[in-house]
DNA sequence: TTCGATGCAAATAGTTTGCATTCTA
DNA sequence: TAGAATGCAAACTATTTGCATCGAA
């Protein structure tokens, strides 16, 4: 299965309020945990556990990779974080409030993040046809981007 | 990136013709290679490298996992096989001619395989909106299946 | 002062690679 | 019989787990 978190997704918009929420739920606010939150919210796009452990390449203090994974799991269970996969390679993590869905070009590898509203028509069509309530947050829509399609137009 | 094969997908429909095609291209037809093809074509749905190495649970002779991976890579390069991912867990392999696309329920984990034609409307809408030529062969459309949606209706 | 959380090390899963040996063409 | 492919072992990447120690509440 794909979606592990138990509660609903929570839309806290910064590391500070995420931290408060954890405390309100009786969880301890350790340095490693605070760092994971800061890294997640500081990043413009989803990051890997390794990048978080490395403190986003030195911009933040580093922490242990095992703790990062443990904290990401906990944050996901609490609906503060979600993870996704874009192609192969390590899983990526984003704050739950980071509402983006993805298109991935299988030719040039480019990832395009779009606002969920842009996919509502697609979602609706899928719901009609299959009764399936779709999202492209976890896995991207794979295919050929406009540019690569053109490149293959004539032979 | 996601799609590694170089040539176009080839629609051979059985292990025998796939084997002939390999020979015609000057590749050797070893026992392990023949077995991989037989396993792939014998299976009703995509199988993992491990399942192939195990001879589909004993129905076929087993072969070495490393050779299975090497052969799958080669078969993919030759457009005879493709691989895909349904949720977490090992990658899955199918004959290139196995034209199915997938819907995955993130709640109950059920995978639904559909004929590509059923998704042409969706594909068209995505092409209009994004200029992206989509396929759901490699990653499934994740979401809530009809059944799980109902279960969440009220409450 | 007590558990929850950490850090380190080792284990696990999936996949890839090196190399001597085997076998196909 | 030459070189392609194999089998086995080791390496590698991503992730998880065990356990003694540490630290937040």
mmCIF file of C-alpha atoms (C1' of nucleotides) in Angstrom:
data_model
loop_
_atom_site.group_PDB
_atom_site.id
_atom_site.type_symbol
_atom_site.label_atom_id
_atom_site.label_comp_id
_atom_site.label_asym_id
_atom_site.label_seq_id
_atom_site.Cartn_x
_atom_site.Cartn_y
_atom_site.Cartn_z
ATOM 1 C CA UNK A 1 0.000 0.000 0.000
ATOM 2 C CA UNK A 2 0.987 3.564 -0.459
ATOM 3 C CA UNK A 3 -0.441 6.010 2.069
ATOM 4 C CA UNK A 4 0.587 5.261 5.628
ATOM 5 C CA UNK A 5 -0.536 8.253 7.608
ATOM 6 C CA UNK A 6 -3.388 7.739 9.986
ATOM 7 C CA UNK A 7 -4.879 11.145 10.655
ATOM 8 C CA UNK A 8 -5.897 13.688 8.036
ATOM 9 C CA UNK A 9 -3.212 15.792 6.351
ATOM 10 C CA UNK A 10 -2.476 18.865 8.405
ATOM 11 C CA UNK A 11 -1.682 22.112 6.738
ATOM 12 C CA UNK A 12 0.763 23.807 9.031
ATOM 13 C CA UNK A 13 2.771 26.196 6.948
ATOM 14 C CA UNK A 14 6.015 26.497 8.875
ATOM 15 C CA UNK A 15 8.406 24.484 11.012
ATOM 16 C CA UNK A 16 7.432 26.448 14.105
ATOM 17 C CA UNK A 17 3.752 25.579 14.070
ATOM 18 C CA UNK A 18 4.524 21.985 13.125
ATOM 19 C CA UNK A 19 6.773 21.830 16.180
ATOM 20 C CA UNK A 20 4.065 23.283 18.421
ATOM 21 C CA UNK A 21 1.601 20.779 17.087
ATOM 22 C CA UNK A 22 3.927 17.922 17.941
ATOM 23 C CA UNK A 23 4.317 19.251 21.453
ATOM 24 C CA UNK A 24 0.578 19.670 21.821
ATOM 25 C CA UNK A 25 0.324 15.979 21.021
ATOM 26 C CA UNK A 26 2.729 15.113 23.795
ATOM 27 C CA UNK A 27 5.739 14.407 21.615
ATOM 28 C CA UNK A 28 9.171 15.623 22.540
ATOM 29 C CA UNK A 29 10.852 18.312 20.566
ATOM 30 C CA UNK A 30 14.416 17.145 20.118
ATOM 31 C CA UNK A 31 17.123 18.862 18.122
ATOM 32 C CA UNK A 32 16.983 16.222 15.376
ATOM 33 C CA UNK A 33 13.247 16.550 15.118
ATOM 34 C CA UNK A 34 13.387 20.312 14.954
ATOM 35 C CA UNK A 35 16.039 20.102 12.241
ATOM 36 C CA UNK A 36 14.010 17.710 10.140
ATOM 37 C CA UNK A 37 11.088 20.119 10.261
ATOM 38 C CA UNK A 38 13.269 23.086 9.411
ATOM 39 C CA UNK A 39 14.807 21.297 6.456
ATOM 40 C CA UNK A 40 11.433 20.184 5.144
ATOM 41 C CA UNK A 41 9.907 23.627 5.328
ATOM 42 C CA UNK A 42 13.024 25.424 4.122
ATOM 43 C CA UNK A 43 13.253 23.371 0.935
ATOM 44 C CA UNK A 44 11.477 24.644 -2.151
ATOM 45 C CA UNK A 45 10.784 21.157 -3.432
ATOM 46 C CA UNK A 46 10.639 17.660 -1.920
ATOM 47 C CA UNK A 47 13.882 16.429 -0.362
ATOM 48 C CA UNK A 48 15.391 13.037 0.387
ATOM 49 C CA UNK A 49 16.129 11.730 3.879
ATOM 50 C CA UNK A 50 19.821 11.967 3.059
ATOM 51 C CA UNK A 51 19.532 15.652 2.173
ATOM 52 C CA UNK A 52 17.801 16.288 5.485
ATOM 53 C CA UNK A 53 20.478 14.346 7.371
ATOM 54 C CA UNK A 54 23.147 16.373 5.596
ATOM 55 C CA UNK A 55 21.429 19.538 6.763
ATOM 56 C CA UNK A 56 20.530 20.478 3.198
ATOM 57 C CA UNK A 57 24.139 20.447 2.146
ATOM 58 C CA UNK A 58 25.496 22.232 5.188
ATOM 59 C CA UNK A 59 22.975 25.029 5.489
ATOM 60 C CA UNK A 60 21.733 23.365 8.668
ATOM 61 C CA UNK A 61 23.482 21.163 11.236
ATOM 62 C CA UNK A 62 23.511 17.520 10.238
ATOM 63 C CA UNK A 63 21.797 14.683 12.040
ATOM 64 C CA UNK A 64 21.779 10.933 11.958
ATOM 65 C CA UNK A 65 20.147 9.289 8.961
ATOM 66 C CA UNK A 66 18.372 6.662 11.075
ATOM 67 C CA UNK A 67 16.822 9.380 13.217
ATOM 68 C CA UNK A 68 15.773 11.253 10.127
ATOM 69 C CA UNK A 69 13.935 8.203 8.846
ATOM 70 C CA UNK A 70 12.353 7.599 12.253
ATOM 71 C CA UNK A 71 11.219 11.187 12.453
ATOM 72 C CA UNK A 72 9.908 11.275 8.918
ATOM 73 C CA UNK A 73 7.841 8.201 9.668
ATOM 74 C CA UNK A 74 6.466 9.802 12.814
ATOM 75 C CA UNK A 75 5.735 13.083 11.084
ATOM 76 C CA UNK A 76 3.946 11.190 8.345
ATOM 77 C CA UNK A 77 1.846 9.293 10.888
ATOM 78 C CA UNK A 78 0.875 12.621 12.353
ATOM 79 C CA UNK A 79 -0.158 13.979 8.979
ATOM 80 C CA UNK A 80 2.536 16.666 8.923
ATOM 81 C CA UNK A 81 4.633 15.200 6.150
ATOM 82 C CA UNK A 82 4.070 13.061 3.091
ATOM 83 C CA UNK A 83 6.447 11.199 0.855
ATOM 84 C CA UNK A 84 6.470 10.643 -2.857
ATOM 85 C CA UNK A 85 8.481 9.073 -5.647
ATOM 86 C CA UNK A 86 9.641 10.730 -8.824
ATOM 87 C CA UNK A 87 11.307 8.147 -10.994
ATOM 88 C CA UNK A 88 13.900 5.881 -9.378
ATOM 89 C CA UNK A 89 16.189 6.950 -6.564
ATOM 90 C CA UNK A 90 15.384 7.673 -2.934
ATOM 91 C CA UNK A 91 11.932 8.629 -1.720
ATOM 92 C CA UNK A 92 11.265 12.330 -1.295
ATOM 93 C CA UNK A 93 9.538 14.133 1.540
ATOM 94 C CA UNK A 94 7.483 17.305 1.664
ATOM 95 C CA UNK A 95 5.358 19.090 4.264
ATOM 96 C CA UNK A 96 1.784 17.808 4.016
ATOM 97 C CA UNK A 97 0.633 21.305 3.152
ATOM 98 C CA UNK A 98 2.888 21.364 0.094
ATOM 99 C CA UNK A 99 0.081 20.773 -2.389
ATOM 100 C CA UNK A 100 1.636 19.930 -5.697
ATOM 101 C CA UNK A 101 1.122 17.135 -8.149
ATOM 102 C CA UNK A 102 3.681 15.998 -10.665
ATOM 103 C CA UNK A 103 4.255 15.264 -14.319
ATOM 104 C CA UNK A 104 7.473 13.469 -15.214
ATOM 105 C CA UNK A 105 8.960 13.247 -18.681
ATOM 106 C CA UNK A 106 10.338 9.776 -19.311
ATOM 107 C CA UNK A 107 12.571 11.111 -22.048
ATOM 108 C CA UNK A 108 14.330 14.151 -20.585
ATOM 109 C CA UNK A 109 13.561 13.388 -16.946
ATOM 110 C CA UNK A 110 12.091 16.784 -16.254
ATOM 111 C CA UNK A 111 9.621 17.051 -13.401
ATOM 112 C CA UNK A 112 6.799 19.534 -13.629
ATOM 113 C CA UNK A 113 4.943 20.453 -10.440
ATOM 114 C CA UNK A 114 1.415 21.693 -10.918
ATOM 115 C CA UNK A 115 -1.297 23.056 -8.674
ATOM 116 C CA UNK A 116 -3.870 20.360 -7.866
ATOM 117 C CA UNK A 117 -6.629 22.561 -9.260
ATOM 118 C CA UNK A 118 -5.106 22.194 -12.706
ATOM 119 C CA UNK A 119 -5.762 18.484 -12.513
ATOM 120 C CA UNK A 120 -9.316 18.628 -11.246
ATOM 121 C CA UNK A 121 -10.752 18.005 -14.692
ATOM 122 C CA UNK A 122 -8.580 14.917 -15.053
ATOM 123 C CA UNK A 123 -9.529 13.774 -11.582
ATOM 124 C CA UNK A 124 -13.189 14.179 -12.377
ATOM 125 C CA UNK A 125 -12.953 12.191 -15.567
ATOM 126 C CA UNK A 126 -11.179 9.362 -13.766
ATOM 127 C CA UNK A 127 -13.802 9.427 -11.016
ATOM 128 C CA UNK A 128 -16.600 9.149 -13.595
ATOM 129 C CA UNK A 129 -14.993 6.347 -15.519
ATOM 130 C CA UNK A 130 -13.572 4.278 -12.680
ATOM 131 C CA UNK A 131 -15.095 5.520 -9.432
ATOM 132 C CA UNK A 132 -11.504 6.111 -8.362
ATOM 133 C CA UNK A 133 -10.550 9.303 -6.556
ATOM 134 C CA UNK A 134 -7.124 9.946 -8.028
ATOM 135 C CA UNK A 135 -4.155 11.990 -6.948
ATOM 136 C CA UNK A 136 -0.737 12.497 -8.503
ATOM 137 C CA UNK A 137 1.012 13.491 -5.314
ATOM 138 C CA UNK A 138 2.578 10.129 -4.660
ATOM 139 C CA UNK A 139 3.546 9.027 -8.139
ATOM 140 C CA UNK A 140 3.828 11.448 -11.040
ATOM 141 C CA UNK A 141 2.019 11.257 -14.343
ATOM 142 C CA UNK A 142 4.722 9.742 -16.512
ATOM 143 C CA UNK A 143 4.945 10.484 -20.195
ATOM 144 C CA UNK A 144 6.536 12.647 -22.828
ATOM 145 C CA UNK A 145 6.650 16.361 -22.177
ATOM 146 C CA UNK A 146 5.638 18.762 -24.901
ATOM 147 C CA UNK A 147 9.220 19.461 -25.846
ATOM 148 C CA UNK A 148 10.267 15.837 -26.202
ATOM 149 C CA UNK A 149 7.110 15.034 -28.147
ATOM 150 C CA UNK A 150 7.995 17.676 -30.681
ATOM 151 C CA UNK A 151 11.491 16.310 -30.981
ATOM 152 C CA UNK A 152 9.925 13.007 -32.053
ATOM 153 C CA UNK A 153 7.319 14.513 -34.329
ATOM 154 C CA UNK A 154 8.814 13.700 -37.662
ATOM 155 C CA UNK A 155 10.900 10.599 -37.288
ATOM 156 C CA UNK B 1 14.506 8.985 -15.652
ATOM 157 C CA UNK B 2 12.039 6.218 -16.142
ATOM 158 C CA UNK B 3 12.034 4.573 -19.550
ATOM 159 C CA UNK B 4 15.351 2.979 -20.464
ATOM 160 C CA UNK B 5 14.661 0.995 -23.575
ATOM 161 C CA UNK B 6 16.178 2.262 -26.766
ATOM 162 C CA UNK B 7 14.184 0.775 -29.598
ATOM 163 C CA UNK B 8 10.397 0.826 -29.931
ATOM 164 C CA UNK B 9 8.305 -1.623 -27.880
ATOM 165 C CA UNK B 10 7.982 -4.895 -29.704
ATOM 166 C CA UNK B 11 4.830 -6.871 -29.511
ATOM 167 C CA UNK B 12 5.891 -10.459 -29.640
ATOM 168 C CA UNK B 13 3.206 -12.496 -27.972
ATOM 169 C CA UNK B 14 5.066 -15.553 -26.782
ATOM 170 C CA UNK B 15 8.413 -16.649 -25.389
ATOM 171 C CA UNK B 16 9.227 -18.522 -28.580
ATOM 172 C CA UNK B 17 9.025 -15.545 -30.914
ATOM 173 C CA UNK B 18 10.818 -13.346 -28.407
ATOM 174 C CA UNK B 19 13.620 -15.912 -28.362
ATOM 175 C CA UNK B 20 13.777 -15.992 -32.161
ATOM 176 C CA UNK B 21 13.926 -12.235 -32.243
ATOM 177 C CA UNK B 22 16.876 -12.246 -29.876
ATOM 178 C CA UNK B 23 18.673 -14.751 -32.050
ATOM 179 C CA UNK B 24 17.933 -12.749 -35.149
ATOM 180 C CA UNK B 25 19.683 -9.860 -33.441
ATOM 181 C CA UNK B 26 22.765 -11.956 -32.858
ATOM 182 C CA UNK B 27 22.221 -12.595 -29.153
ATOM 183 C CA UNK B 28 22.810 -15.970 -27.623
ATOM 184 C CA UNK B 29 19.950 -18.026 -26.370
ATOM 185 C CA UNK B 30 21.090 -19.401 -23.042
ATOM 186 C CA UNK B 31 19.038 -21.472 -20.643
ATOM 187 C CA UNK B 32 18.690 -18.582 -18.189
ATOM 188 C CA UNK B 33 17.550 -16.271 -20.934
ATOM 189 C CA UNK B 34 15.020 -18.727 -22.238
ATOM 190 C CA UNK B 35 13.683 -19.242 -18.724
ATOM 191 C CA UNK B 36 13.285 -15.545 -18.096
ATOM 192 C CA UNK B 37 11.235 -15.252 -21.264
ATOM 193 C CA UNK B 38 9.113 -18.269 -20.392
ATOM 194 C CA UNK B 39 8.413 -16.938 -16.922
ATOM 195 C CA UNK B 40 7.498 -13.497 -18.228
ATOM 196 C CA UNK B 41 5.105 -14.816 -20.834
ATOM 197 C CA UNK B 42 3.659 -17.527 -18.600
ATOM 198 C CA UNK B 43 2.687 -15.077 -15.866
ATOM 199 C CA UNK B 44 -0.760 -13.523 -15.981
ATOM 200 C CA UNK B 45 0.423 -10.306 -14.375
ATOM 201 C CA UNK B 46 3.774 -8.550 -13.916
ATOM 202 C CA UNK B 47 6.354 -10.482 -11.916
ATOM 203 C CA UNK B 48 9.399 -9.559 -9.869
ATOM 204 C CA UNK B 49 12.970 -10.562 -10.696
ATOM 205 C CA UNK B 50 12.926 -12.798 -7.648
ATOM 206 C CA UNK B 51 9.840 -14.641 -8.859
ATOM 207 C CA UNK B 52 11.538 -15.240 -12.193
ATOM 208 C CA UNK B 53 14.705 -16.474 -10.494
ATOM 209 C CA UNK B 54 12.601 -18.833 -8.367
ATOM 210 C CA UNK B 55 11.083 -20.229 -11.554
ATOM 211 C CA UNK B 56 7.663 -18.832 -10.627
ATOM 212 C CA UNK B 57 7.627 -20.755 -7.390
ATOM 213 C CA UNK B 58 8.993 -24.000 -8.773
ATOM 214 C CA UNK B 59 6.904 -24.295 -11.922
ATOM 215 C CA UNK B 60 10.069 -23.635 -13.904
ATOM 216 C CA UNK B 61 13.739 -24.374 -13.139
ATOM 217 C CA UNK B 62 15.354 -21.631 -11.108
ATOM 218 C CA UNK B 63 18.179 -19.401 -12.205
ATOM 219 C CA UNK B 64 20.542 -16.914 -10.663
ATOM 220 C CA UNK B 65 19.075 -13.598 -9.567
ATOM 221 C CA UNK B 66 21.977 -11.574 -10.977
ATOM 222 C CA UNK B 67 21.505 -13.185 -14.376
ATOM 223 C CA UNK B 68 17.809 -12.504 -14.215
ATOM 224 C CA UNK B 69 18.489 -8.810 -13.649
ATOM 225 C CA UNK B 70 21.064 -8.739 -16.424
ATOM 226 C CA UNK B 71 18.663 -10.415 -18.806
ATOM 227 C CA UNK B 72 15.750 -8.219 -17.861
ATOM 228 C CA UNK B 73 17.881 -5.191 -18.569
ATOM 229 C CA UNK B 74 18.898 -6.573 -21.933
ATOM 230 C CA UNK B 75 15.340 -7.540 -22.835
ATOM 231 C CA UNK B 76 14.211 -4.068 -21.894
ATOM 232 C CA UNK B 77 16.889 -2.481 -24.062
ATOM 233 C CA UNK B 78 15.624 -4.602 -26.923
ATOM 234 C CA UNK B 79 12.052 -3.473 -26.367
ATOM 235 C CA UNK B 80 10.801 -6.930 -25.431
ATOM 236 C CA UNK B 81 10.120 -6.248 -21.776
ATOM 237 C CA UNK B 82 9.156 -3.281 -19.657
ATOM 238 C CA UNK B 83 9.170 -2.738 -15.930
ATOM 239 C CA UNK B 84 6.810 -0.915 -13.645
ATOM 240 C CA UNK B 85 6.191 -0.096 -10.010
ATOM 241 C CA UNK B 86 3.002 -0.671 -8.082
ATOM 242 C CA UNK B 87 3.395 0.799 -4.608
ATOM 243 C CA UNK B 88 6.569 -0.085 -2.710
ATOM 244 C CA UNK B 89 8.381 -3.399 -2.995
ATOM 245 C CA UNK B 90 10.417 -4.771 -5.882
ATOM 246 C CA UNK B 91 10.035 -3.631 -9.465
ATOM 247 C CA UNK B 92 7.811 -5.752 -11.675
ATOM 248 C CA UNK B 93 8.395 -6.921 -15.226
ATOM 249 C CA UNK B 94 6.024 -7.688 -18.063
ATOM 250 C CA UNK B 95 6.356 -8.488 -21.771
ATOM 251 C CA UNK B 96 6.296 -5.248 -23.730
ATOM 252 C CA UNK B 97 3.164 -6.408 -25.485
ATOM 253 C CA UNK B 98 1.309 -6.682 -22.180
ATOM 254 C CA UNK B 99 -0.695 -3.511 -22.627
ATOM 255 C CA UNK B 100 -2.255 -2.677 -19.328
ATOM 256 C CA UNK B 101 -2.350 0.443 -17.237
ATOM 257 C CA UNK B 102 -2.957 0.503 -13.530
ATOM 258 C CA UNK B 103 -5.046 2.059 -10.805
ATOM 259 C CA UNK B 104 -3.895 1.483 -7.229
ATOM 260 C CA UNK B 105 -6.009 2.052 -4.131
ATOM 261 C CA UNK B 106 -3.949 3.658 -1.397
ATOM 262 C CA UNK B 107 -6.376 2.437 1.220
ATOM 263 C CA UNK B 108 -6.935 -1.258 0.495
ATOM 264 C CA UNK B 109 -3.914 -1.713 -1.759
ATOM 265 C CA UNK B 110 -5.900 -3.231 -4.575
ATOM 266 C CA UNK B 111 -4.466 -2.936 -8.078
ATOM 267 C CA UNK B 112 -6.805 -2.635 -11.016
ATOM 268 C CA UNK B 113 -5.428 -3.284 -14.493
ATOM 269 C CA UNK B 114 -7.284 -1.616 -17.319
ATOM 270 C CA UNK B 115 -7.065 -1.636 -21.079
ATOM 271 C CA UNK B 116 -5.243 1.477 -22.338
ATOM 272 C CA UNK B 117 -8.251 2.400 -24.483
ATOM 273 C CA UNK B 118 -10.226 3.015 -21.297
ATOM 274 C CA UNK B 119 -7.804 5.770 -20.407
ATOM 275 C CA UNK B 120 -7.677 7.471 -23.786
ATOM 276 C CA UNK B 121 -10.082 10.175 -22.682
ATOM 277 C CA UNK B 122 -7.924 10.922 -19.669
ATOM 278 C CA UNK B 123 -4.820 10.893 -21.817
ATOM 279 C CA UNK B 124 -6.389 13.311 -24.237
ATOM 280 C CA UNK B 125 -7.408 15.725 -21.510
ATOM 281 C CA UNK B 126 -3.888 15.692 -20.078
ATOM 282 C CA UNK B 127 -2.437 16.263 -23.550
ATOM 283 C CA UNK B 128 -4.710 19.281 -24.079
ATOM 284 C CA UNK B 129 -3.973 20.830 -20.716
ATOM 285 C CA UNK B 130 -0.276 20.106 -20.421
ATOM 286 C CA UNK B 131 0.996 19.001 -23.798
ATOM 287 C CA UNK B 132 2.125 15.873 -22.010
ATOM 288 C CA UNK B 133 1.576 12.466 -23.561
ATOM 289 C CA UNK B 134 0.757 10.400 -20.490
ATOM 290 C CA UNK B 135 0.805 6.714 -19.728
ATOM 291 C CA UNK B 136 0.019 4.791 -16.558
ATOM 292 C CA UNK B 137 2.073 1.758 -17.443
ATOM 293 C CA UNK B 138 5.041 2.646 -15.308
ATOM 294 C CA UNK B 139 3.396 4.122 -12.233
ATOM 295 C CA UNK B 140 -0.241 3.514 -11.396
ATOM 296 C CA UNK B 141 -2.913 6.124 -10.828
ATOM 297 C CA UNK B 142 -2.985 6.214 -7.038
ATOM 298 C CA UNK B 143 -6.136 7.073 -5.161
ATOM 299 C CA UNK B 144 -9.148 5.658 -3.396
ATOM 300 C CA UNK B 145 -11.067 2.917 -5.145
ATOM 301 C CA UNK B 146 -14.825 3.097 -5.340
ATOM 302 C CA UNK B 147 -15.261 0.690 -2.473
ATOM 303 C CA UNK B 148 -12.961 2.518 -0.074
ATOM 304 C CA UNK B 149 -14.504 5.854 -0.990
ATOM 305 C CA UNK B 150 -17.901 4.584 0.016
ATOM 306 C CA UNK B 151 -16.545 3.343 3.289
ATOM 307 C CA UNK B 152 -15.474 6.898 4.041
ATOM 308 C CA UNK B 153 -18.630 8.574 2.824
ATOM 309 C CA UNK B 154 -20.290 9.560 6.107
ATOM 310 C CA UNK B 155 -18.031 10.027 9.131
ATOM 311 C "C1'" DT C 1 13.889 11.172 37.216
ATOM 312 C "C1'" DT C 2 11.690 8.910 33.716
ATOM 313 C "C1'" DC C 3 10.771 7.337 29.264
ATOM 314 C "C1'" DG C 4 11.103 8.973 24.709
ATOM 315 C "C1'" DA C 5 14.571 9.914 21.310
ATOM 316 C "C1'" DT C 6 19.201 9.661 19.734
ATOM 317 C "C1'" DG C 7 23.530 7.820 17.672
ATOM 318 C "C1'" DC C 8 25.996 4.151 16.126
ATOM 319 C "C1'" DA C 9 26.278 -0.332 14.225
ATOM 320 C "C1'" DA C 10 24.396 -4.085 12.234
ATOM 321 C "C1'" DA C 11 20.623 -6.101 9.531
ATOM 322 C "C1'" DT C 12 17.557 -6.121 5.531
ATOM 323 C "C1'" DA C 13 15.743 -5.507 0.759
ATOM 324 C "C1'" DG C 14 16.536 -4.638 -3.890
ATOM 325 C "C1'" DT C 15 19.792 -4.250 -7.405
ATOM 326 C "C1'" DT C 16 24.419 -4.008 -9.574
ATOM 327 C "C1'" DT C 17 29.169 -5.408 -10.490
ATOM 328 C "C1'" DG C 18 33.714 -8.182 -10.761
ATOM 329 C "C1'" DC C 19 35.609 -12.192 -12.131
ATOM 330 C "C1'" DA C 20 36.712 -16.948 -13.079
ATOM 331 C "C1'" DT C 21 34.190 -20.522 -15.435
ATOM 332 C "C1'" DT C 22 30.902 -22.370 -18.741
ATOM 333 C "C1'" DC C 23 28.542 -22.795 -22.963
ATOM 334 C "C1'" DT C 24 26.523 -21.008 -27.329
ATOM 335 C "C1'" DA C 25 27.136 -20.089 -32.038
ATOM 336 C "C1'" DT D 1 37.279 -22.008 -29.887
ATOM 337 C "C1'" DA D 2 36.295 -17.105 -29.234
ATOM 338 C "C1'" DG D 3 33.667 -14.273 -26.809
ATOM 339 C "C1'" DA D 4 29.085 -13.996 -24.705
ATOM 340 C "C1'" DA D 5 26.648 -15.299 -20.639
ATOM 341 C "C1'" DT D 6 26.568 -17.544 -16.298
ATOM 342 C "C1'" DG D 7 27.066 -18.325 -11.204
ATOM 343 C "C1'" DC D 8 28.818 -16.893 -7.088
ATOM 344 C "C1'" DA D 9 30.440 -13.428 -4.071
ATOM 345 C "C1'" DA D 10 30.970 -8.939 -2.944
ATOM 346 C "C1'" DA D 11 29.524 -4.147 -3.339
ATOM 347 C "C1'" DC D 12 26.050 -0.729 -3.291
ATOM 348 C "C1'" DT D 13 21.810 2.070 -2.304
ATOM 349 C "C1'" DA D 14 17.820 2.838 0.372
ATOM 350 C "C1'" DT D 15 15.758 1.798 4.583
ATOM 351 C "C1'" DT D 16 14.953 -0.471 9.104
ATOM 352 C "C1'" DT D 17 16.100 -2.259 13.622
ATOM 353 C "C1'" DG D 18 18.621 -3.298 18.199
ATOM 354 C "C1'" DC D 19 20.551 -1.371 21.928
ATOM 355 C "C1'" DA D 20 23.125 1.394 25.163
ATOM 356 C "C1'" DT D 21 23.136 6.217 26.159
ATOM 357 C "C1'" DC D 22 21.250 10.791 26.404
ATOM 358 C "C1'" DG D 23 18.062 14.477 27.185
ATOM 359 C "C1'" DA D 24 13.325 16.814 27.231
ATOM 360 C "C1'" DA D 25 9.566 17.381 30.095
#
